[in-house]
Amino acid sequence: MQAVTDLPQDEEVATRVTSDQLRLPTVGRGAMQDDTTRILVNRAQFDHSEQTRDRMRERTPAVRKIEHCPCRKSHPPWWGQVHLVSRNLAAVA
């Protein structure tokens, strides 16, 4: 076990090895039974989602308009897109 732990000194290598190991069903299930591992994986997933959302906001200004729509909270998540399109069409007409 020590040899496997010491092997991936490079983070990129460690990421690949960990991903490959977690693809094995019994390894993935076993890892998720450990509370600390599960918390760390969930945190990494949340951080990844935040980074993706931030990149999307930077690249797509319309997303910010959808997020700041005053009636957004009272409608389903997809409504912001419909509302934004309808506002833009009204402005053109």
One Martini backbone bead per residue (centre of mass of N, CA, C, O) as a GRO file, in nm:
protein
   93
    1MET     BB    1   0.057   0.064  -0.019
    2GLN     BB    2   0.296   0.261  -0.007
    3ALA     BB    3   0.370   0.247  -0.308
    4VAL     BB    4   0.101   0.368  -0.411
    5THR     BB    5   0.120   0.635  -0.250
    6ASP     BB    6   0.414   0.724  -0.367
    7LEU     BB    7   0.392   0.722  -0.678
    8PRO     BB    8   0.198   0.991  -0.706
    9GLN     BB    9   0.353   1.297  -0.709
   10ASP     BB   10   0.189   1.389  -0.934
   11GLU     BB   11  -0.118   1.528  -0.974
   12GLU     BB   12  -0.192   1.416  -1.252
   13VAL     BB   13  -0.134   1.122  -1.185
   14ALA     BB   14  -0.319   1.099  -0.938
   15THR     BB   15  -0.579   1.160  -1.090
   16ARG     BB   16  -0.571   0.923  -1.284
   17VAL     BB   17  -0.552   0.694  -1.082
   18THR     BB   18  -0.807   0.761  -0.923
   19SER     BB   19  -1.006   0.747  -1.157
   20ASP     BB   20  -0.948   0.456  -1.239
   21GLN     BB   21  -1.021   0.328  -0.964
   22LEU     BB   22  -1.321   0.448  -0.941
   23ARG     BB   23  -1.430   0.273  -1.189
   24LEU     BB   24  -1.436   0.060  -0.989
   25PRO     BB   25  -1.704  -0.041  -0.825
   26THR     BB   26  -1.578  -0.135  -0.551
   27VAL     BB   27  -1.408   0.116  -0.504
   28GLY     BB   28  -1.627   0.333  -0.509
   29ARG     BB   29  -1.798   0.215  -0.281
   30GLY     BB   30  -1.575   0.207  -0.067
   31ALA     BB   31  -1.509   0.511  -0.067
   32MET     BB   32  -1.812   0.604   0.006
   33GLN     BB   33  -1.800   0.473   0.303
   34ASP     BB   34  -1.611   0.701   0.359
   35ASP     BB   35  -1.665   0.997   0.500
   36THR     BB   36  -1.419   1.167   0.416
   37THR     BB   37  -1.420   1.100   0.116
   38ARG     BB   38  -1.707   1.194   0.055
   39ILE     BB   39  -1.665   1.488   0.137
   40LEU     BB   40  -1.431   1.550  -0.062
   41VAL     BB   41  -1.585   1.482  -0.321
   42ASN     BB   42  -1.819   1.682  -0.279
   43ARG     BB   43  -1.641   1.935  -0.268
   44ALA     BB   44  -1.516   1.903  -0.549
   45GLN     BB   45  -1.785   1.916  -0.698
   46PHE     BB   46  -1.868   2.197  -0.604
   47ASP     BB   47  -1.618   2.350  -0.707
   48HIS     BB   48  -1.659   2.274  -1.002
   49SER     BB   49  -1.938   2.407  -1.034
   50GLU     BB   50  -1.849   2.695  -0.967
   51GLN     BB   51  -1.642   2.725  -1.196
   52THR     BB   52  -1.840   2.675  -1.426
   53ARG     BB   53  -2.034   2.907  -1.358
   54ASP     BB   54  -1.824   3.137  -1.379
   55ARG     BB   55  -1.746   3.088  -1.674
   56MET     BB   56  -2.030   3.128  -1.788
   57ARG     BB   57  -2.069   3.420  -1.694
   58GLU     BB   58  -1.825   3.538  -1.852
   59ARG     BB   59  -1.917   3.428  -2.149
   60THR     BB   60  -2.241   3.489  -2.061
   61PRO     BB   61  -2.423   3.766  -2.009
   62ALA     BB   62  -2.721   3.653  -2.006
   63VAL     BB   63  -2.705   3.503  -1.737
   64ARG     BB   64  -2.714   3.750  -1.553
   65LYS     BB   65  -2.999   3.839  -1.638
   66ILE     BB   66  -3.144   3.586  -1.542
   67GLU     BB   67  -3.051   3.598  -1.240
   68HIS     BB   68  -3.183   3.912  -1.212
   69CYS     BB   69  -3.461   3.841  -1.229
   70PRO     BB   70  -3.732   3.930  -1.034
   71CYS     BB   71  -3.914   3.652  -1.111
   72ARG     BB   72  -3.733   3.392  -1.074
   73LYS     BB   73  -3.831   3.259  -0.793
   74SER     BB   74  -4.140   3.191  -0.915
   75HIS     BB   75  -3.989   2.997  -1.115
   76PRO     BB   76  -3.867   2.785  -1.302
   77PRO     BB   77  -3.547   2.743  -1.419
   78TRP     BB   78  -3.632   2.776  -1.734
   79TRP     BB   79  -3.780   3.059  -1.735
   80GLY     BB   80  -3.550   3.264  -1.778
   81GLN     BB   81  -3.513   3.206  -2.078
   82VAL     BB   82  -3.796   3.273  -2.173
   83HIS     BB   83  -3.808   3.559  -2.058
   84LEU     BB   84  -3.567   3.677  -2.209
   85VAL     BB   85  -3.668   3.625  -2.494
   86SER     BB   86  -3.936   3.785  -2.467
   87ARG     BB   87  -3.800   4.057  -2.405
   88ASN     BB   88  -3.633   4.076  -2.666
   89LEU     BB   89  -3.875   4.061  -2.860
   90ALA     BB   90  -4.021   4.312  -2.751
   91ALA     BB   91  -3.788   4.514  -2.820
   92VAL     BB   92  -3.802   4.463  -3.135
   93ALA     BB   93  -4.123   4.518  -3.185
   0.00000   0.00000   0.00000
